């Protein structure tokens, strides 16, 4: 009886250890996925910022070209 109870406890402890390990793996995966999402968001924000800067620069170029053209009329 005592031996069976000890075996049952050992099995339960091993199962608890495996479950804890599985939780740790899942938490690490969730952390990595969150980190990847944050990096992707930063990439999108940077790309949008670059696009805005390029568009603003193009507007300035066109405004300058327009001024030069109007001066020559």
Short mmCIF file of N, CA and C in Angstrom, two decimals:
data_model
loop_
_atom_site.label_atom_id
_atom_site.label_comp_id
_atom_site.label_asym_id
_atom_site.label_seq_id
_atom_site.Cartn_x
_atom_site.Cartn_y
_atom_site.Cartn_z
N UNK A 1 0.84 -1.20 0.00
CA UNK A 1 0.00 0.00 0.00
C UNK A 1 0.88 1.26 0.00
N UNK A 2 1.81 1.33 0.94
CA UNK A 2 2.68 2.51 1.02
C UNK A 2 3.50 2.67 -0.25
N UNK A 3 3.94 1.54 -0.80
CA UNK A 3 4.73 1.60 -2.03
C UNK A 3 3.88 2.13 -3.18
N UNK A 4 2.62 1.67 -3.28
CA UNK A 4 1.73 2.16 -4.33
C UNK A 4 1.44 3.65 -4.17
N UNK A 5 1.26 4.09 -2.93
CA UNK A 5 1.03 5.51 -2.69
C UNK A 5 2.26 6.33 -3.07
N UNK A 6 3.43 5.81 -2.75
CA UNK A 6 4.67 6.50 -3.12
C UNK A 6 4.81 6.56 -4.64
N UNK A 7 4.47 5.47 -5.32
CA UNK A 7 4.52 5.46 -6.78
C UNK A 7 3.52 6.45 -7.36
N UNK A 8 2.32 6.48 -6.77
CA UNK A 8 1.29 7.41 -7.25
C UNK A 8 1.76 8.86 -7.05
N UNK A 9 2.39 9.13 -5.91
CA UNK A 9 2.92 10.48 -5.67
C UNK A 9 4.01 10.82 -6.67
N UNK A 10 4.87 9.86 -6.94
CA UNK A 10 5.95 10.08 -7.90
C UNK A 10 5.39 10.37 -9.29
N UNK A 11 4.36 9.62 -9.68
CA UNK A 11 3.72 9.85 -10.98
C UNK A 11 3.08 11.24 -11.01
N UNK A 12 2.39 11.60 -9.93
CA UNK A 12 1.74 12.91 -9.86
C UNK A 12 2.78 14.03 -9.91
N UNK A 13 3.89 13.84 -9.20
CA UNK A 13 4.95 14.85 -9.21
C UNK A 13 5.57 14.99 -10.60
N UNK A 14 5.77 13.88 -11.28
CA UNK A 14 6.32 13.92 -12.64
C UNK A 14 5.35 14.61 -13.58
N UNK A 15 4.07 14.32 -13.43
CA UNK A 15 3.06 14.97 -14.27
C UNK A 15 3.05 16.47 -13.99
N UNK A 16 3.11 16.85 -12.72
CA UNK A 16 3.14 18.27 -12.37
C UNK A 16 4.39 18.94 -12.95
N UNK A 17 5.52 18.24 -12.90
CA UNK A 17 6.76 18.80 -13.46
C UNK A 17 6.63 19.00 -14.97
N UNK A 18 6.06 18.01 -15.64
CA UNK A 18 5.88 18.13 -17.10
C UNK A 18 4.92 19.26 -17.44
N UNK A 19 3.84 19.39 -16.66
CA UNK A 19 2.89 20.47 -16.90
C UNK A 19 3.55 21.83 -16.68
N UNK A 20 4.37 21.94 -15.64
CA UNK A 20 5.08 23.19 -15.38
C UNK A 20 6.05 23.51 -16.52
N UNK A 21 6.71 22.48 -17.01
CA UNK A 21 7.64 22.67 -18.13
C UNK A 21 6.87 23.10 -19.38
N UNK A 22 5.72 22.50 -19.62
CA UNK A 22 4.90 22.87 -20.77
C UNK A 22 4.42 24.31 -20.65
N UNK A 23 4.04 24.72 -19.43
CA UNK A 23 3.63 26.11 -19.22
C UNK A 23 4.80 27.06 -19.48
N UNK A 24 5.97 26.70 -19.02
CA UNK A 24 7.15 27.55 -19.23
C UNK A 24 7.45 27.69 -20.73
N UNK A 25 7.33 26.59 -21.46
CA UNK A 25 7.56 26.63 -22.91
C UNK A 25 6.51 27.52 -23.57
N UNK A 26 5.25 27.37 -23.17
CA UNK A 26 4.17 28.19 -23.75
C UNK A 26 4.37 29.66 -23.42
N UNK A 27 4.80 29.96 -22.20
CA UNK A 27 5.05 31.36 -21.83
C UNK A 27 6.19 31.95 -22.64
N UNK A 28 7.24 31.18 -22.85
CA UNK A 28 8.37 31.65 -23.66
C UNK A 28 7.94 31.89 -25.10
N UNK A 29 7.12 30.99 -25.63
CA UNK A 29 6.63 31.17 -27.00
C UNK A 29 5.76 32.42 -27.08
N UNK A 30 4.90 32.62 -26.10
CA UNK A 30 4.05 33.82 -26.09
C UNK A 30 4.90 35.08 -26.01
N UNK A 31 5.97 35.03 -25.21
CA UNK A 31 6.86 36.19 -25.09
C UNK A 31 7.53 36.48 -26.44
N UNK A 32 8.00 35.43 -27.10
CA UNK A 32 8.65 35.63 -28.40
C UNK A 32 7.67 36.15 -29.44
N UNK A 33 6.43 35.63 -29.42
CA UNK A 33 5.42 36.11 -30.36
C UNK A 33 5.10 37.58 -30.11
N UNK A 34 5.01 37.96 -28.84
CA UNK A 34 4.75 39.37 -28.50
C UNK A 34 5.90 40.25 -28.96
N UNK A 35 7.12 39.76 -28.79
CA UNK A 35 8.29 40.51 -29.24
C UNK A 35 8.27 40.67 -30.76
N UNK A 36 7.90 39.60 -31.46
CA UNK A 36 7.82 39.67 -32.92
C UNK A 36 6.75 40.67 -33.36
N UNK A 37 5.61 40.67 -32.68
CA UNK A 37 4.55 41.64 -33.02
C UNK A 37 5.03 43.07 -32.79
N UNK A 38 5.77 43.29 -31.71
CA UNK A 38 6.28 44.63 -31.42
C UNK A 38 7.27 45.07 -32.50
N UNK A 39 8.12 44.16 -32.93
CA UNK A 39 9.08 44.49 -33.99
C UNK A 39 8.35 44.79 -35.30
N UNK A 40 7.35 43.97 -35.63
CA UNK A 40 6.57 44.21 -36.85
C UNK A 40 5.88 45.57 -36.79
N UNK A 41 5.35 45.94 -35.65
CA UNK A 41 4.69 47.24 -35.50
C UNK A 41 5.70 48.37 -35.69
N UNK A 42 6.89 48.20 -35.15
CA UNK A 42 7.92 49.23 -35.31
C UNK A 42 8.35 49.34 -36.77
N UNK A 43 8.44 48.20 -37.45
CA UNK A 43 8.78 48.23 -38.88
C UNK A 43 7.72 49.00 -39.66
N UNK A 44 6.44 48.70 -39.39
CA UNK A 44 5.36 49.41 -40.09
C UNK A 44 5.41 50.90 -39.80
N UNK A 45 5.61 51.26 -38.53
CA UNK A 45 5.65 52.67 -38.16
C UNK A 45 6.82 53.37 -38.85
N UNK A 46 7.96 52.71 -38.90
CA UNK A 46 9.14 53.30 -39.54
C UNK A 46 8.90 53.46 -41.04
N UNK A 47 8.31 52.46 -41.66
CA UNK A 47 8.02 52.54 -43.09
C UNK A 47 7.03 53.67 -43.38
N UNK A 48 6.02 53.81 -42.54
CA UNK A 48 5.05 54.90 -42.71
C UNK A 48 5.73 56.25 -42.54
N UNK A 49 6.61 56.35 -41.55
CA UNK A 49 7.33 57.60 -41.31
C UNK A 49 8.21 57.94 -42.52
N UNK A 50 8.90 56.94 -43.06
CA UNK A 50 9.74 57.18 -44.24
C UNK A 50 8.89 57.61 -45.43
N UNK A 51 7.74 56.97 -45.61
CA UNK A 51 6.86 57.32 -46.72
C UNK A 51 6.37 58.75 -46.58
N UNK A 52 6.00 59.15 -45.36
CA UNK A 52 5.55 60.53 -45.14
C UNK A 52 6.68 61.51 -45.44
N UNK A 53 7.87 61.20 -44.95
CA UNK A 53 9.02 62.09 -45.18
C UNK A 53 9.31 62.21 -46.67
N UNK A 54 9.24 61.09 -47.39
CA UNK A 54 9.48 61.12 -48.83
C UNK A 54 8.40 61.93 -49.54
N UNK A 55 7.16 61.77 -49.13
CA UNK A 55 6.06 62.52 -49.74
C UNK A 55 6.22 64.01 -49.46
N UNK A 56 6.59 64.35 -48.23
CA UNK A 56 6.79 65.76 -47.89
C UNK A 56 7.95 66.35 -48.69
N UNK A 57 9.01 65.60 -48.87
CA UNK A 57 10.15 66.07 -49.67
C UNK A 57 9.72 66.28 -51.12
N UNK A 58 8.93 65.36 -51.65
CA UNK A 58 8.45 65.50 -53.03
C UNK A 58 7.55 66.72 -53.18
N UNK A 59 6.70 66.98 -52.20
CA UNK A 59 5.85 68.17 -52.23
C UNK A 59 6.73 69.42 -52.26
N UNK A 60 7.77 69.45 -51.43
CA UNK A 60 8.67 70.62 -51.44
C UNK A 60 9.34 70.79 -52.80
N UNK A 61 9.77 69.68 -53.40
CA UNK A 61 10.39 69.75 -54.73
C UNK A 61 9.40 70.30 -55.76
N UNK A 62 8.17 69.81 -55.71
CA UNK A 62 7.17 70.26 -56.67
C UNK A 62 6.81 71.73 -56.45
N UNK A 63 6.71 72.14 -55.19
CA UNK A 63 6.41 73.55 -54.90
C UNK A 63 7.53 74.45 -55.42
N UNK A 64 8.77 74.02 -55.26
CA UNK A 64 9.90 74.79 -55.77
C UNK A 64 9.88 74.84 -57.29
N UNK A 65 9.58 73.72 -57.92
CA UNK A 65 9.48 73.68 -59.38
C UNK A 65 8.36 74.60 -59.86
N UNK A 66 7.25 74.61 -59.15
CA UNK A 66 6.14 75.49 -59.50
C UNK A 66 6.54 76.95 -59.37
N UNK A 67 7.23 77.29 -58.29
CA UNK A 67 7.68 78.69 -58.11
C UNK A 67 8.61 79.11 -59.25
N UNK A 68 9.54 78.23 -59.60
CA UNK A 68 10.47 78.57 -60.69
C UNK A 68 9.71 78.74 -62.00
N UNK A 69 8.75 77.86 -62.25
CA UNK A 69 7.97 77.95 -63.48
C UNK A 69 7.16 79.24 -63.51
N UNK A 70 6.54 79.59 -62.39
CA UNK A 70 5.72 80.80 -62.34
C UNK A 70 6.59 82.05 -62.50
N UNK A 71 7.80 82.02 -61.99
CA UNK A 71 8.69 83.18 -62.13
C UNK A 71 9.09 83.38 -63.59
N UNK A 72 9.11 82.30 -64.34
CA UNK A 72 9.53 82.38 -65.74
C UNK A 72 8.38 82.72 -66.68
N UNK A 73 7.17 82.84 -66.16
CA UNK A 73 6.02 83.16 -67.02
C UNK A 73 6.04 84.61 -67.44
#
